[in-house]
Amino acid sequence: RDTSEPILPNAKLEPKETGVAKAIFETNIDGQSLELAWSADKISPEELSDISIFDTHCARAYVDNHGDYAYVPYGLDILEGLASICVELKSRATKEKTNNAPSDNAYSSLTSEQTAVAAALKNIVLNKTKAEDIEALAILSEQEQKRLNLLNKTLAEADPKQKAQAIRHKASRFESLKSRMADAVKVIDEEKLSELQRLLHKYNSAKKAAELAATEFKDTPGQLPGTGSDEWKTLFDAAREFAKLSHGEHKFPHLPENSKCPLCQNELGDLGASNLVRFDIFIGQEVEKAALDARKDAARAYKLIRDASLELNLEDALIQELREVNPELAETCLSMQSEIVLRRSKILEAAEDKLKWSDVPKLTHDPREKLTENIESLLMQAKALEATADEKTKTAMVLELAELDARNKLFEVKEAVLEAIKKHQYCQKLQKCIESMDTARISRKSTHLSQTIASQELADALNEELKQLKVHELKVVMKPESSRGRTKFKLVLEVPGGKAPSSILSEGEQRAIAIASFLAEVKLAKGLGGVVFDDPVSSLDHRRRWEVAQRLAIEAKARQVIIFTHDIYFLCIIEQKAAEIGTNICKNYIRRTPQGFGVHSDELPFDVVGTKERVKRLRKRLADVQAAYLPG
């Protein structure tokens, strides 16, 4: 019944030498001899479970801590052990829960407002808020961050209407700057560069063709050097224009032979008149006309780039406004102005064959997209400021700001919130564990099993044992009591006073009650396993020794009974009762010798044997002494 007392190895040896307690049991099971190895650190062989042992600890197992005698049906101590484990686990879980109690100090300020963040934080204790919910709330998109900044600025403005007007003017100035940039870029963009390059190429090709035709014209005999050149063509065109004034009545170059030359103002004569016609034919040829047209187109494209105004008008005030909005944007605008001017100069150099077209630098800074974003942002600010004039709209903006601001602050304490969620979930699991460790259900189950197991048969058997040991004043009453999984049946005195047994019974009677309970339990087990008694009568009055000895002798008729005792008188009583009943008895003497502890022999101590045996032993000792003395 009691397993709290450990079985120790040889206490005289060092622990390193002894190790754990071990033994070999020589048994006889159904006529077959069998050796069973037992070790304190291993599970005992199943066959040994049939052996029942009664000692001082076992006697106390039938009595609770208050000295009340009780019987606990065998096997229900498992439920008692389970209840003890539950109490221990409950204590550990409670301590673990206390040590891991979550704290909301880091985010308690966020729970006071009516926001989605506050609702999520409050629901943590209810296990309704998951870590994923906090992760989603704590992250603001770029657009939401901009909106938060906008609302902060808007709602903090003292005169929103005036501020909105100023912002719109700034946005207008930025829009004008963007327009100037677009116009400047359009003048020197890749399309204009390609167009100029194409026109110059076309002109050069036409010029070469015209020069080829002019070479043939120049080779005409009698003409001055340079006739047919560009300078000469300019001179001839000037004469054509002058003829409209000097010879208005005639169509140039068909002038009369007697008229004067528009250039030298001498009489033309036949040769002069024919030369004017021949020169005009040369000028009017298709190839020459194409060269002139190409030259005009290329010159027009060249002048368009050369004469265009590329100034962005980046005044100090405008630059300051840009820097207030975005310092990087202001620097990009200044860089763009320099790049535009440089690119135009390089385009003109390339047009004049002073630079390769491939070496014309490209624009690397173009802030127009950023300008557009800032313009839109400014207009949005202005719109938001103007909207605050409406109280309903302003209230909605205040609520929106509260939501975004709470989410922004949640990001700062996110790790603490996630840690709190983990601890809440852990503590909730521990709480379920604590609640499940309640021993009330184990007690109810123990009571149910006890009421089933502790039947009238058990009561009769226990009362019969008490009667045989002459403790018949005490009767068993089926009164189950459960505490922490342990169900016991009280032994109540049938006396009018109803006093507690421990206050009335002697120590001998108390020990007899324990033996009676033990024997009743062994009897109802229906098995034939041996029983071992360790000093069963150490505290009994000598009158009840006879009843105990007789009861053990009777039990030895049905099973093996092993009795350890220091009481020689009790041994004599057992011998007498065994002889009366006809029970075989085998006596052994266990003592300490030079060989060690626990040495046994069939020879009993001198004090135990009768007169005849004592005389026999004395004569033998005398013979041994004489045999040792005579040799000297």
mmCIF file of N, CA and C in Angstrom, residues 107-124 129 133-139 399 401-411 417:
data_model
loop_
_atom_site.group_PDB
_atom_site.id
_atom_site.type_symbol
_atom_site.label_atom_id
_atom_site.label_comp_id
_atom_site.label_asym_id
_atom_site.label_seq_id
_atom_site.Cartn_x
_atom_site.Cartn_y
_atom_site.Cartn_z
ATOM 1 N N TYR A 107 1.462 49.740 -25.206
ATOM 2 C CA TYR A 107 0.441 50.176 -26.164
ATOM 3 C C TYR A 107 -0.887 50.550 -25.505
ATOM 4 N N SER A 108 -0.915 50.655 -24.199
ATOM 5 C CA SER A 108 -2.182 50.963 -23.521
ATOM 6 C C SER A 108 -2.763 52.303 -23.970
ATOM 7 N N SER A 109 -1.897 53.263 -24.314
ATOM 8 C CA SER A 109 -2.386 54.581 -24.744
ATOM 9 C C SER A 109 -3.167 54.504 -26.054
ATOM 10 N N LEU A 110 -2.927 53.474 -26.848
ATOM 11 C CA LEU A 110 -3.619 53.342 -28.138
ATOM 12 C C LEU A 110 -5.012 52.746 -27.989
ATOM 13 N N THR A 111 -5.348 52.238 -26.798
ATOM 14 C CA THR A 111 -6.648 51.587 -26.610
ATOM 15 C C THR A 111 -7.733 52.558 -26.157
ATOM 16 N N SER A 112 -7.364 53.804 -25.899
ATOM 17 C CA SER A 112 -8.337 54.766 -25.366
ATOM 18 C C SER A 112 -9.183 55.419 -26.450
ATOM 19 N N GLU A 113 -8.784 55.307 -27.726
ATOM 20 C CA GLU A 113 -9.518 55.964 -28.807
ATOM 21 C C GLU A 113 -10.434 54.976 -29.527
ATOM 22 N N GLN A 114 -11.382 55.540 -30.260
ATOM 23 C CA GLN A 114 -12.320 54.720 -31.026
ATOM 24 C C GLN A 114 -11.760 54.474 -32.422
ATOM 25 N N THR A 115 -10.783 53.591 -32.510
ATOM 26 C CA THR A 115 -10.154 53.273 -33.790
ATOM 27 C C THR A 115 -10.105 51.763 -33.981
ATOM 28 N N ALA A 116 -9.808 51.368 -35.213
ATOM 29 C CA ALA A 116 -9.665 49.939 -35.508
ATOM 30 C C ALA A 116 -8.491 49.349 -34.742
ATOM 31 N N VAL A 117 -7.456 50.154 -34.565
ATOM 32 C CA VAL A 117 -6.287 49.699 -33.794
ATOM 33 C C VAL A 117 -6.682 49.432 -32.350
ATOM 34 N N ALA A 118 -7.440 50.349 -31.751
ATOM 35 C CA ALA A 118 -7.875 50.176 -30.362
ATOM 36 C C ALA A 118 -8.728 48.921 -30.212
ATOM 37 N N ALA A 119 -9.637 48.702 -31.171
ATOM 38 C CA ALA A 119 -10.490 47.511 -31.117
ATOM 39 C C ALA A 119 -9.662 46.234 -31.205
ATOM 40 N N ALA A 120 -8.676 46.241 -32.097
ATOM 41 C CA ALA A 120 -7.824 45.055 -32.249
ATOM 42 C C ALA A 120 -7.017 44.797 -30.979
ATOM 43 N N LEU A 121 -6.496 45.856 -30.369
ATOM 44 C CA LEU A 121 -5.695 45.697 -29.148
ATOM 45 C C LEU A 121 -6.549 45.206 -27.984
ATOM 46 N N LYS A 122 -7.779 45.693 -27.896
ATOM 47 C CA LYS A 122 -8.672 45.246 -26.818
ATOM 48 C C LYS A 122 -9.064 43.783 -26.988
ATOM 49 N N ASN A 123 -9.143 43.330 -28.217
ATOM 50 C CA ASN A 123 -9.550 41.944 -28.483
ATOM 51 C C ASN A 123 -8.421 40.941 -28.289
ATOM 52 N N ILE A 124 -7.216 41.438 -27.978
ATOM 53 C CA ILE A 124 -6.097 40.512 -27.755
ATOM 54 C C ILE A 124 -6.402 39.595 -26.579
ATOM 55 N N THR A 129 -7.786 38.663 -31.785
ATOM 56 C CA THR A 129 -6.832 39.375 -32.643
ATOM 57 C C THR A 129 -5.625 38.498 -32.887
ATOM 58 N N ASP A 133 -3.337 40.227 -38.068
ATOM 59 C CA ASP A 133 -4.145 41.456 -38.014
ATOM 60 C C ASP A 133 -3.282 42.654 -37.627
ATOM 61 N N ILE A 134 -2.405 42.453 -36.660
ATOM 62 C CA ILE A 134 -1.519 43.537 -36.217
ATOM 63 C C ILE A 134 -0.531 43.895 -37.319
ATOM 64 N N GLU A 135 0.003 42.877 -37.990
ATOM 65 C CA GLU A 135 0.950 43.130 -39.085
ATOM 66 C C GLU A 135 0.297 43.977 -40.167
ATOM 67 N N ALA A 136 -0.950 43.670 -40.499
ATOM 68 C CA ALA A 136 -1.651 44.413 -41.553
ATOM 69 C C ALA A 136 -1.944 45.851 -41.123
ATOM 70 N N LEU A 137 -2.363 46.041 -39.880
ATOM 71 C CA LEU A 137 -2.688 47.388 -39.403
ATOM 72 C C LEU A 137 -1.449 48.262 -39.247
ATOM 73 N N ALA A 138 -0.324 47.649 -38.915
ATOM 74 C CA ALA A 138 0.886 48.427 -38.603
ATOM 75 C C ALA A 138 1.630 48.910 -39.839
ATOM 76 N N ILE A 139 1.204 48.487 -41.018
ATOM 77 C CA ILE A 139 1.911 48.878 -42.246
ATOM 78 C C ILE A 139 1.061 49.885 -43.022
ATOM 79 N N LEU A 399 -11.519 61.903 -37.959
ATOM 80 C CA LEU A 399 -11.602 60.461 -37.704
ATOM 81 C C LEU A 399 -10.593 59.691 -38.549
ATOM 82 N N LEU A 401 -7.779 60.862 -39.693
ATOM 83 C CA LEU A 401 -6.451 61.133 -39.132
ATOM 84 C C LEU A 401 -6.195 60.256 -37.909
ATOM 85 N N ALA A 402 -7.200 60.105 -37.054
ATOM 86 C CA ALA A 402 -7.044 59.280 -35.851
ATOM 87 C C ALA A 402 -6.716 57.834 -36.217
ATOM 88 N N GLU A 403 -7.404 57.315 -37.247
ATOM 89 C CA GLU A 403 -7.151 55.935 -37.685
ATOM 90 C C GLU A 403 -5.726 55.777 -38.211
ATOM 91 N N LEU A 404 -5.329 56.687 -39.104
ATOM 92 C CA LEU A 404 -3.992 56.590 -39.702
ATOM 93 C C LEU A 404 -2.899 56.829 -38.665
ATOM 94 N N ASP A 405 -3.134 57.774 -37.762
ATOM 95 C CA ASP A 405 -2.130 58.067 -36.735
ATOM 96 C C ASP A 405 -1.973 56.884 -35.778
ATOM 97 N N ALA A 406 -3.088 56.232 -35.438
ATOM 98 C CA ALA A 406 -3.027 55.056 -34.557
ATOM 99 C C ALA A 406 -2.246 53.926 -35.218
ATOM 100 N N ARG A 407 -2.480 53.733 -36.501
ATOM 101 C CA ARG A 407 -1.742 52.684 -37.224
ATOM 102 C C ARG A 407 -0.255 53.012 -37.304
ATOM 103 N N ASN A 408 0.046 54.308 -37.482
ATOM 104 C CA ASN A 408 1.447 54.723 -37.542
ATOM 105 C C ASN A 408 2.143 54.493 -36.197
ATOM 106 N N LYS A 409 1.451 54.795 -35.106
ATOM 107 C CA LYS A 409 2.011 54.566 -33.771
ATOM 108 C C LYS A 409 2.095 53.076 -33.454
ATOM 109 N N LEU A 410 1.154 52.309 -33.988
ATOM 110 C CA LEU A 410 1.183 50.859 -33.765
ATOM 111 C C LEU A 410 2.455 50.248 -34.330
ATOM 112 N N PHE A 411 2.921 50.807 -35.443
ATOM 113 C CA PHE A 411 4.155 50.290 -36.046
ATOM 114 C C PHE A 411 5.332 50.404 -35.075
ATOM 115 N N VAL A 417 3.459 44.400 -29.084
ATOM 116 C CA VAL A 417 2.098 43.881 -29.259
ATOM 117 C C VAL A 417 2.134 42.409 -29.662
#
